[in-house]
């Protein structure tokens, strides 16, 4: 068995994020150690992300108690071995107007099909609000939370008093280089803020695994863009740029000043260029829609798994059934020609956790060093992945200044461009849903 992988999960908990977290928590301590749940806006506002995270941990705690009463293993050994920190992060993108995906979720407010309204008995007392005290400058107020959450029994998490990107940097600084992997399954704002504040500390990370982008598939928020990349295209572009030997050659220029607005005298530090010399390039592996959309859980699969657990009184089964039933119904309403047990939910975010669990072992294929860049300012193409498909000769390595006509952006230079890893194959799309259901629900 390989040594365990320490991970940070940067997330905007909607439905598939919650399934990803459950899969991570169901690991053995020898597989994963979840150090931090770093919350960002995305599917919903960050306050609802916090509520969903605390609610998830509340139901996991109830499930562990129930399983023990039944004489069963807890099934959440990684979580019990190490309580993760929960930190609140970005409320909005670096430069773009915020656009959340709450249109997808029933009732459009909580990211879990309106479960907090339709099933209030499944939502814990709102002690989670004590974790969400944000000052006007969007930084957590420094005060002790210890006594404010005592009525949340036996907490399975450690509340943080500092912004999520600060916690990311602290953990990277305090652990050995190349021992922490970041799994980012929401907009990359927290990741970009950490990289901008202290790029050398950030580059101590072993790998950044990203659910985001689309290359050959259509987008899921616009015709050409995947939601996470679209939601903060500047953040995505800046993180991708750290894979380049010359990061400043591929970061986007600062956005134009708003029309009619007062011109800013200073550029925000999180949009400034990186230092000219960095110690190394970022190891980045993306999971675009091209691979994630192949991994689906069907309504019939889920219901067959959950029915006996509901009859037996499983708290986790009751909660998961409530939000997933409404999600399947919503998916069915949006699709043509698919109904009943065949309705499927694509497992975008959980796929990244599966990769982290297996540490990229047998069955995974990652295409290395692809020059993938993110469009940030196009009227119709914000968040689009751009690759150079021209059959053109590249400039030699010793030609660092030369330019070729129609090569704006140094696409044809071997010294420039991003070096992104892209997952193109998993151990098997049909294997994943049964694996996830068995791990999370112990069937």
CSV table of C-alpha atoms in Angstrom, one decimal:
chain,number,residue,atom,x,y,z
A,1,UNK,CA,0.0,0.0,0.0
A,2,UNK,CA,1.4,3.4,-1.0
A,3,UNK,CA,1.6,6.0,1.8
A,4,UNK,CA,-1.6,8.0,2.3
A,5,UNK,CA,-2.2,11.1,0.2
A,6,UNK,CA,-2.8,14.3,2.1
A,7,UNK,CA,-5.4,16.4,0.3
A,8,UNK,CA,-7.1,19.7,0.4
A,9,UNK,CA,-10.6,19.8,-1.2
A,10,UNK,CA,-11.5,23.2,-2.6
A,11,UNK,CA,-15.2,23.0,-3.3
A,12,UNK,CA,-18.6,24.8,-3.8
A,13,UNK,CA,-20.8,22.1,-2.3
A,14,UNK,CA,-23.8,21.3,-4.6
A,15,UNK,CA,-24.9,17.8,-5.3
A,16,UNK,CA,-21.9,16.2,-7.0
A,17,UNK,CA,-19.5,18.1,-4.6
A,18,UNK,CA,-21.3,16.4,-1.7
A,19,UNK,CA,-20.9,13.0,-3.3
A,20,UNK,CA,-17.2,13.8,-3.8
A,21,UNK,CA,-16.8,14.8,-0.1
A,22,UNK,CA,-18.6,11.6,1.0
A,23,UNK,CA,-16.3,9.5,-1.2
A,24,UNK,CA,-13.2,11.2,0.3
A,25,UNK,CA,-14.5,10.7,3.8
A,26,UNK,CA,-15.2,7.1,3.2
A,27,UNK,CA,-11.5,6.4,2.5
A,28,UNK,CA,-9.3,4.5,4.8
A,29,UNK,CA,-6.6,6.4,6.7
A,30,UNK,CA,-4.0,4.6,4.5
A,31,UNK,CA,-5.6,6.1,1.4
A,32,UNK,CA,-6.4,9.7,2.2
A,33,UNK,CA,-6.1,12.3,4.8
A,34,UNK,CA,-8.4,15.3,4.2
A,35,UNK,CA,-6.6,18.2,5.8
A,36,UNK,CA,-8.9,21.1,4.7
A,37,UNK,CA,-12.3,21.7,3.1
A,38,UNK,CA,-11.8,25.1,1.4
A,39,UNK,CA,-15.1,26.7,0.4
A,40,UNK,CA,-15.7,29.0,-2.5
A,41,UNK,CA,-18.7,30.5,-4.2
A,42,UNK,CA,-19.8,28.6,-7.3
A,43,UNK,CA,-22.9,26.5,-7.5
A,44,UNK,CA,-24.3,28.7,-4.8
A,45,UNK,CA,-23.1,31.6,-2.6
A,46,UNK,CA,-20.4,30.7,-0.1
A,47,UNK,CA,-22.8,30.9,2.9
A,48,UNK,CA,-24.9,28.1,1.5
A,49,UNK,CA,-21.8,26.2,0.7
A,50,UNK,CA,-20.9,26.4,4.4
A,51,UNK,CA,-24.4,25.3,5.5
A,52,UNK,CA,-24.2,22.3,3.1
A,53,UNK,CA,-20.8,21.3,4.4
A,54,UNK,CA,-21.8,21.4,8.1
A,55,UNK,CA,-25.1,19.6,7.2
A,56,UNK,CA,-23.1,16.9,5.4
A,57,UNK,CA,-20.8,16.4,8.4
A,58,UNK,CA,-23.8,16.4,10.8
A,59,UNK,CA,-25.5,13.5,8.8
A,60,UNK,CA,-22.2,11.6,8.6
A,61,UNK,CA,-21.9,11.9,12.4
A,62,UNK,CA,-25.5,10.6,12.8
A,63,UNK,CA,-24.7,7.8,10.3
A,64,UNK,CA,-21.6,6.7,12.2
A,65,UNK,CA,-23.6,6.5,15.4
A,66,UNK,CA,-26.4,4.5,13.7
A,67,UNK,CA,-23.9,2.0,12.1
A,68,UNK,CA,-22.3,1.4,15.4
A,69,UNK,CA,-25.7,0.7,17.0
A,70,UNK,CA,-26.2,-1.9,14.2
A,71,UNK,CA,-22.8,-3.5,14.9
A,72,UNK,CA,-21.4,-2.2,11.7
A,73,UNK,CA,-18.1,-0.5,10.8
A,74,UNK,CA,-18.4,3.3,10.7
A,75,UNK,CA,-17.2,3.4,7.1
A,76,UNK,CA,-15.7,6.8,7.5
A,77,UNK,CA,-12.3,5.9,9.0
A,78,UNK,CA,-10.4,8.7,7.2
A,79,UNK,CA,-12.7,11.3,8.7
A,80,UNK,CA,-12.5,9.8,12.2
A,81,UNK,CA,-8.7,9.6,12.0
A,82,UNK,CA,-8.3,13.2,11.1
A,83,UNK,CA,-10.9,15.9,11.5
A,84,UNK,CA,-10.5,18.3,8.6
A,85,UNK,CA,-10.4,22.1,8.9
A,86,UNK,CA,-13.3,23.9,7.3
A,87,UNK,CA,-12.4,27.4,6.0
A,88,UNK,CA,-14.6,30.0,4.2
A,89,UNK,CA,-13.0,31.4,1.0
A,90,UNK,CA,-13.9,33.5,-2.0
A,91,UNK,CA,-17.3,35.2,-2.3
A,92,UNK,CA,-16.8,36.3,-5.9
A,93,UNK,CA,-14.5,35.9,-8.8
A,94,UNK,CA,-11.2,37.8,-9.2
A,95,UNK,CA,-12.5,40.1,-11.9
A,96,UNK,CA,-15.8,38.9,-13.5
A,97,UNK,CA,-19.4,39.3,-12.6
A,98,UNK,CA,-20.5,36.4,-10.4
A,99,UNK,CA,-22.8,33.9,-12.1
A,100,UNK,CA,-23.9,30.9,-10.0
A,101,UNK,CA,-25.5,27.7,-11.1
A,102,UNK,CA,-28.4,27.8,-8.7
A,103,UNK,CA,-30.7,27.9,-11.7
A,104,UNK,CA,-30.1,24.2,-12.0
A,105,UNK,CA,-31.1,23.3,-8.4
A,106,UNK,CA,-34.7,23.0,-7.4
A,107,UNK,CA,-35.8,26.2,-5.5
A,108,UNK,CA,-32.5,27.7,-6.7
A,109,UNK,CA,-31.0,28.7,-3.4
A,110,UNK,CA,-29.2,26.0,-1.5
A,111,UNK,CA,-27.5,23.7,-4.1
A,112,UNK,CA,-29.2,20.6,-2.8
A,113,UNK,CA,-32.6,20.7,-4.5
A,114,UNK,CA,-34.1,23.0,-1.8
A,115,UNK,CA,-33.7,20.4,0.9
A,116,UNK,CA,-33.3,22.9,3.7
A,117,UNK,CA,-36.8,24.2,2.9
A,118,UNK,CA,-38.5,20.9,1.9
A,119,UNK,CA,-37.0,18.8,4.6
A,120,UNK,CA,-36.1,21.2,7.5
A,121,UNK,CA,-36.0,18.3,10.0
A,122,UNK,CA,-32.9,17.1,8.1
A,123,UNK,CA,-31.0,20.4,8.6
A,124,UNK,CA,-29.2,20.8,11.9
A,125,UNK,CA,-29.6,23.8,14.2
A,126,UNK,CA,-28.1,26.8,12.5
A,127,UNK,CA,-24.9,26.8,14.5
A,128,UNK,CA,-23.1,26.9,11.1
A,129,UNK,CA,-23.9,30.6,11.0
A,130,UNK,CA,-21.4,31.2,13.8
A,131,UNK,CA,-18.7,30.0,11.4
A,132,UNK,CA,-19.7,32.7,8.9
A,133,UNK,CA,-18.8,36.1,10.3
A,134,UNK,CA,-17.4,38.1,7.5
A,135,UNK,CA,-16.2,41.7,7.7
A,136,UNK,CA,-16.6,44.3,5.0
A,137,UNK,CA,-13.2,43.4,3.5
A,138,UNK,CA,-14.3,39.7,3.2
A,139,UNK,CA,-11.9,38.4,5.8
A,140,UNK,CA,-13.1,36.3,8.7
A,141,UNK,CA,-13.2,38.3,11.9
A,142,UNK,CA,-10.8,36.9,14.5
A,143,UNK,CA,-12.7,35.5,17.3
A,144,UNK,CA,-13.0,32.1,19.0
A,145,UNK,CA,-15.7,29.8,17.6
A,146,UNK,CA,-15.1,27.0,20.1
A,147,UNK,CA,-17.9,27.8,22.5
A,148,UNK,CA,-20.4,28.8,19.7
A,149,UNK,CA,-20.7,25.4,18.2
A,150,UNK,CA,-21.0,23.3,21.3
A,151,UNK,CA,-24.5,22.3,20.4
A,152,UNK,CA,-23.3,20.6,17.3
A,153,UNK,CA,-22.4,17.3,19.0
A,154,UNK,CA,-19.0,15.7,18.6
A,155,UNK,CA,-18.0,17.9,15.6
A,156,UNK,CA,-16.2,16.1,12.8
A,157,UNK,CA,-14.4,19.3,11.7
A,158,UNK,CA,-12.2,22.1,12.9
A,159,UNK,CA,-13.6,25.6,12.2
A,160,UNK,CA,-11.1,28.1,10.8
A,161,UNK,CA,-10.8,31.8,11.6
A,162,UNK,CA,-8.9,32.7,8.5
A,163,UNK,CA,-9.7,32.9,4.8
A,164,UNK,CA,-9.4,29.6,2.9
A,165,UNK,CA,-6.5,30.7,0.7
A,166,UNK,CA,-4.5,31.6,3.9
A,167,UNK,CA,-5.2,28.1,5.3
A,168,UNK,CA,-4.0,26.6,2.0
A,169,UNK,CA,-0.7,28.4,2.2
A,170,UNK,CA,-0.3,27.6,5.9
A,171,UNK,CA,-0.7,23.9,5.3
A,172,UNK,CA,1.7,23.9,2.4
A,173,UNK,CA,4.2,25.9,4.4
A,174,UNK,CA,4.0,23.6,7.5
A,175,UNK,CA,4.1,20.3,5.6
A,176,UNK,CA,7.0,18.9,3.6
A,177,UNK,CA,7.1,19.8,-0.1
A,178,UNK,CA,5.3,17.4,-2.4
A,179,UNK,CA,3.1,15.9,0.3
A,180,UNK,CA,-0.1,17.7,-0.2
A,181,UNK,CA,-2.5,17.4,-3.2
A,182,UNK,CA,-5.2,20.0,-3.9
A,183,UNK,CA,-8.4,18.7,-5.4
A,184,UNK,CA,-10.3,21.7,-6.8
A,185,UNK,CA,-13.9,20.9,-7.8
A,186,UNK,CA,-15.2,24.5,-7.9
A,187,UNK,CA,-14.1,27.8,-9.4
A,188,UNK,CA,-10.4,28.3,-8.9
A,189,UNK,CA,-10.6,31.6,-7.1
A,190,UNK,CA,-9.1,30.3,-3.7
A,191,UNK,CA,-6.3,28.6,-5.6
A,192,UNK,CA,-5.5,31.7,-7.6
A,193,UNK,CA,-5.5,33.9,-4.5
A,194,UNK,CA,-3.1,31.5,-2.7
A,195,UNK,CA,-0.8,31.4,-5.8
A,196,UNK,CA,-0.8,35.2,-6.2
A,197,UNK,CA,-0.1,35.9,-2.5
A,198,UNK,CA,2.9,33.5,-2.2
A,199,UNK,CA,3.7,31.6,-5.4
A,200,UNK,CA,6.8,29.8,-4.0
A,201,UNK,CA,4.9,28.4,-1.1
A,202,UNK,CA,2.0,27.5,-3.3
A,203,UNK,CA,4.4,25.6,-5.6
A,204,UNK,CA,5.3,23.3,-2.7
A,205,UNK,CA,2.1,21.4,-3.7
A,206,UNK,CA,2.5,17.9,-5.1
A,207,UNK,CA,-0.3,18.2,-7.6
A,208,UNK,CA,-3.4,20.2,-8.3
A,209,UNK,CA,-6.3,18.1,-9.6
A,210,UNK,CA,-9.0,20.2,-11.2
A,211,UNK,CA,-12.5,19.4,-12.3
A,212,UNK,CA,-12.9,22.0,-15.0
A,213,UNK,CA,-12.8,23.0,-18.7
A,214,UNK,CA,-14.0,21.2,-21.8
A,215,UNK,CA,-12.1,20.6,-25.1
A,216,UNK,CA,-14.1,18.3,-27.4
A,217,UNK,CA,-17.4,18.4,-25.5
A,218,UNK,CA,-19.9,21.2,-25.6
A,219,UNK,CA,-20.0,23.4,-22.5
A,220,UNK,CA,-22.5,23.1,-19.7
A,221,UNK,CA,-22.9,26.8,-19.0
A,222,UNK,CA,-22.4,28.3,-22.4
A,223,UNK,CA,-21.9,26.5,-25.8
A,224,UNK,CA,-18.2,26.4,-25.3
A,225,UNK,CA,-17.5,26.7,-21.5
A,226,UNK,CA,-17.6,24.5,-18.5
A,227,UNK,CA,-19.1,26.1,-15.4
A,228,UNK,CA,-16.2,26.2,-13.0
A,229,UNK,CA,-13.9,27.7,-15.6
A,230,UNK,CA,-16.5,30.2,-16.7
A,231,UNK,CA,-17.3,31.2,-13.1
A,232,UNK,CA,-13.8,32.6,-12.7
A,233,UNK,CA,-12.0,32.5,-16.0
A,234,UNK,CA,-9.2,34.8,-14.7
A,235,UNK,CA,-8.5,32.5,-11.8
A,236,UNK,CA,-8.4,29.5,-14.1
A,237,UNK,CA,-6.1,31.2,-16.6
A,238,UNK,CA,-3.7,32.3,-13.8
A,239,UNK,CA,-3.5,28.8,-12.3
A,240,UNK,CA,-3.0,27.2,-15.7
A,241,UNK,CA,-0.3,29.7,-16.4
A,242,UNK,CA,1.8,28.3,-13.5
A,243,UNK,CA,2.4,25.2,-15.5
A,244,UNK,CA,4.4,27.3,-18.1
A,245,UNK,CA,8.1,27.8,-18.0
A,246,UNK,CA,7.2,31.5,-18.4
A,247,UNK,CA,4.0,32.0,-16.5
A,248,UNK,CA,3.7,35.6,-17.4
A,249,UNK,CA,3.5,34.7,-21.1
A,250,UNK,CA,0.1,33.1,-20.6
A,251,UNK,CA,-1.6,34.9,-17.8
A,252,UNK,CA,-4.4,37.2,-18.9
A,253,UNK,CA,-3.9,41.0,-18.9
A,254,UNK,CA,-5.9,42.8,-16.2
A,255,UNK,CA,-9.6,43.3,-17.2
A,256,UNK,CA,-10.6,46.7,-18.7
A,257,UNK,CA,-12.0,49.3,-16.3
A,258,UNK,CA,-15.8,49.3,-16.1
A,259,UNK,CA,-17.3,51.8,-18.4
A,260,UNK,CA,-18.2,55.0,-16.6
A,261,UNK,CA,-16.3,53.9,-13.5
A,262,UNK,CA,-13.5,55.7,-11.8
A,263,UNK,CA,-10.1,54.4,-13.0
A,264,UNK,CA,-8.2,52.4,-10.4
A,265,UNK,CA,-4.8,53.8,-9.5
A,266,UNK,CA,-3.4,50.4,-8.4
A,267,UNK,CA,-3.8,46.9,-9.8
A,268,UNK,CA,-5.0,44.3,-7.3
A,269,UNK,CA,-2.1,42.1,-6.2
A,270,UNK,CA,-4.0,39.0,-7.1
A,271,UNK,CA,-4.0,40.2,-10.8
A,272,UNK,CA,-0.4,41.2,-10.9
A,273,UNK,CA,2.3,39.4,-12.9
A,274,UNK,CA,4.1,36.5,-11.2
A,275,UNK,CA,7.8,36.9,-10.3
A,276,UNK,CA,10.0,36.4,-13.4
A,277,UNK,CA,11.8,33.5,-11.8
A,278,UNK,CA,10.0,30.7,-10.0
A,279,UNK,CA,11.6,27.6,-8.6
A,280,UNK,CA,9.5,25.2,-10.6
A,281,UNK,CA,6.3,24.7,-12.7
A,282,UNK,CA,3.0,23.6,-11.3
A,283,UNK,CA,1.9,20.0,-11.7
A,284,UNK,CA,-1.7,20.4,-12.8
A,285,UNK,CA,-4.1,17.6,-13.9
A,286,UNK,CA,-7.5,18.6,-15.2
A,287,UNK,CA,-10.6,16.5,-15.5
A,288,UNK,CA,-12.6,18.2,-18.2
A,289,UNK,CA,-16.2,17.4,-19.3
A,290,UNK,CA,-14.7,15.2,-22.0
A,291,UNK,CA,-13.9,12.6,-19.4
A,292,UNK,CA,-16.2,13.4,-16.5
A,293,UNK,CA,-19.5,13.2,-18.5
A,294,UNK,CA,-18.9,9.5,-19.2
A,295,UNK,CA,-19.2,8.7,-15.5
A,296,UNK,CA,-22.9,8.6,-14.5
A,297,UNK,CA,-25.0,7.3,-11.7
A,298,UNK,CA,-28.5,6.2,-12.7
A,299,UNK,CA,-31.7,6.8,-10.7
A,300,UNK,CA,-32.4,3.1,-10.8
A,301,UNK,CA,-28.9,2.3,-9.4
A,302,UNK,CA,-29.3,4.7,-6.6
A,303,UNK,CA,-32.8,3.7,-5.6
A,304,UNK,CA,-31.9,0.0,-5.6
A,305,UNK,CA,-29.0,0.8,-3.3
A,306,UNK,CA,-30.8,3.1,-1.0
A,307,UNK,CA,-34.2,1.3,-0.6
A,308,UNK,CA,-33.0,-1.3,2.0
A,309,UNK,CA,-31.0,1.3,3.9
A,310,UNK,CA,-34.1,3.6,4.1
A,311,UNK,CA,-36.1,0.6,5.5
A,312,UNK,CA,-33.3,0.0,8.0
A,313,UNK,CA,-33.3,3.6,9.2
A,314,UNK,CA,-30.0,4.9,7.8
A,315,UNK,CA,-29.7,8.7,8.5
A,316,UNK,CA,-27.3,9.2,5.6
A,317,UNK,CA,-29.6,7.3,3.2
A,318,UNK,CA,-32.6,9.4,4.3
A,319,UNK,CA,-30.7,12.7,3.7
A,320,UNK,CA,-29.1,11.6,0.4
A,321,UNK,CA,-32.4,10.3,-0.9
A,322,UNK,CA,-34.0,13.6,-0.2
A,323,UNK,CA,-31.6,15.8,-2.3
A,324,UNK,CA,-30.8,13.2,-5.0
A,325,UNK,CA,-34.4,12.4,-5.7
A,326,UNK,CA,-35.1,16.1,-6.4
A,327,UNK,CA,-31.9,16.3,-8.5
A,328,UNK,CA,-32.9,13.3,-10.6
A,329,UNK,CA,-36.3,14.9,-11.1
A,330,UNK,CA,-34.7,18.1,-12.2
A,331,UNK,CA,-32.3,16.3,-14.6
A,332,UNK,CA,-35.3,14.5,-16.1
A,333,UNK,CA,-37.1,17.8,-16.7
A,334,UNK,CA,-34.2,19.1,-18.7
A,335,UNK,CA,-33.5,16.1,-20.9
A,336,UNK,CA,-35.3,14.7,-24.0
A,337,UNK,CA,-36.1,11.0,-24.3
A,338,UNK,CA,-34.7,10.0,-20.9
A,339,UNK,CA,-37.0,9.1,-18.0
A,340,UNK,CA,-37.5,6.8,-15.0
A,341,UNK,CA,-34.6,4.6,-13.8
A,342,UNK,CA,-32.5,5.6,-16.8
A,343,UNK,CA,-32.1,9.3,-15.7
A,344,UNK,CA,-28.5,9.9,-14.9
A,345,UNK,CA,-26.4,12.3,-12.9
A,346,UNK,CA,-22.9,12.9,-14.2
A,347,UNK,CA,-20.3,12.4,-11.5
A,348,UNK,CA,-17.9,15.3,-12.4
A,349,UNK,CA,-16.5,16.1,-9.0
A,350,UNK,CA,-16.4,12.6,-7.5
A,351,UNK,CA,-14.2,11.4,-10.4
A,352,UNK,CA,-11.4,13.6,-9.2
A,353,UNK,CA,-11.6,12.0,-5.7
A,354,UNK,CA,-11.5,8.5,-7.3
A,355,UNK,CA,-8.3,9.5,-9.1
A,356,UNK,CA,-6.8,10.8,-5.8
A,357,UNK,CA,-7.9,7.7,-4.0
A,358,UNK,CA,-6.1,5.4,-6.5
A,359,UNK,CA,-3.2,7.9,-6.8
A,360,UNK,CA,-3.3,7.8,-10.5
A,361,UNK,CA,-2.6,4.0,-10.7
A,362,UNK,CA,-3.7,1.3,-13.1
A,363,UNK,CA,-6.3,2.2,-15.6
A,364,UNK,CA,-5.8,6.0,-15.5
A,365,UNK,CA,-4.4,7.8,-18.6
A,366,UNK,CA,-3.2,11.4,-18.4
A,367,UNK,CA,-2.0,13.2,-21.4
A,368,UNK,CA,0.9,15.4,-20.4
A,369,UNK,CA,2.2,18.9,-21.3
A,370,UNK,CA,-0.8,20.1,-23.3
A,371,UNK,CA,-0.8,23.8,-24.0
A,372,UNK,CA,-4.3,24.6,-22.9
A,373,UNK,CA,-5.2,28.2,-22.2
A,374,UNK,CA,-8.3,29.9,-20.9
A,375,UNK,CA,-10.2,32.7,-22.7
A,376,UNK,CA,-11.1,35.4,-20.2
A,377,UNK,CA,-12.6,38.4,-22.1
A,378,UNK,CA,-14.4,37.1,-25.2
A,379,UNK,CA,-18.0,38.2,-25.6
A,380,UNK,CA,-19.2,34.7,-26.4
A,381,UNK,CA,-16.1,32.7,-25.4
A,382,UNK,CA,-15.4,33.5,-21.7
A,383,UNK,CA,-14.1,30.3,-20.0
A,384,UNK,CA,-13.4,28.5,-23.3
A,385,UNK,CA,-10.3,26.3,-23.6
A,386,UNK,CA,-8.1,27.3,-26.4
A,387,UNK,CA,-5.5,25.0,-28.0
A,388,UNK,CA,-3.4,25.5,-31.1
A,389,UNK,CA,-4.4,23.0,-33.8
A,390,UNK,CA,-2.3,24.6,-36.5
A,391,UNK,CA,0.2,22.4,-38.2
A,392,UNK,CA,3.1,24.9,-37.8
A,393,UNK,CA,6.8,24.5,-37.0
A,394,UNK,CA,7.8,25.8,-33.6
A,395,UNK,CA,10.6,28.2,-33.0
A,396,UNK,CA,13.8,26.5,-31.7
A,397,UNK,CA,14.6,26.6,-28.0
A,398,UNK,CA,17.5,29.1,-28.5
A,399,UNK,CA,15.2,31.6,-30.3
A,400,UNK,CA,13.7,33.4,-27.3
A,401,UNK,CA,12.9,36.7,-28.9
A,402,UNK,CA,11.9,35.8,-32.4
A,403,UNK,CA,8.3,36.1,-33.6
A,404,UNK,CA,6.3,34.4,-36.3
A,405,UNK,CA,3.5,36.3,-38.1
A,406,UNK,CA,0.0,35.4,-36.7
A,407,UNK,CA,1.6,33.9,-33.6
A,408,UNK,CA,0.2,36.3,-31.0
A,409,UNK,CA,0.7,34.8,-27.6
A,410,UNK,CA,3.9,32.8,-28.5
A,411,UNK,CA,1.9,29.7,-29.4
A,412,UNK,CA,4.8,28.4,-31.6
A,413,UNK,CA,7.6,28.9,-29.1
A,414,UNK,CA,8.9,25.9,-27.3
A,415,UNK,CA,9.8,28.2,-24.4
A,416,UNK,CA,6.2,29.4,-23.8
A,417,UNK,CA,2.8,27.9,-23.4
A,418,UNK,CA,1.2,26.0,-20.6
A,419,UNK,CA,2.0,22.4,-19.7
A,420,UNK,CA,-1.3,21.0,-18.5
A,421,UNK,CA,-2.0,17.3,-17.7
A,422,UNK,CA,-5.4,16.1,-18.9
A,423,UNK,CA,-7.1,13.0,-17.8
A,424,UNK,CA,-8.3,11.1,-20.9
A,425,UNK,CA,-9.2,7.7,-19.5
A,426,UNK,CA,-10.3,6.1,-16.2
A,427,UNK,CA,-10.3,2.5,-15.0
A,428,UNK,CA,-13.9,2.3,-16.4
A,429,UNK,CA,-16.9,4.6,-16.5
A,430,UNK,CA,-19.3,1.7,-15.7
A,431,UNK,CA,-17.3,0.8,-12.7
A,432,UNK,CA,-17.4,4.1,-10.9
A,433,UNK,CA,-21.1,4.4,-9.7
A,434,UNK,CA,-21.1,1.0,-8.1
A,435,UNK,CA,-17.7,1.8,-6.5
A,436,UNK,CA,-19.0,5.1,-5.1
A,437,UNK,CA,-22.2,3.6,-3.8
A,438,UNK,CA,-20.4,0.7,-2.1
A,439,UNK,CA,-17.8,3.0,-0.5
A,440,UNK,CA,-20.3,5.7,0.8
A,441,UNK,CA,-23.2,3.5,1.8
A,442,UNK,CA,-21.4,0.3,2.7
A,443,UNK,CA,-23.5,-2.0,0.6
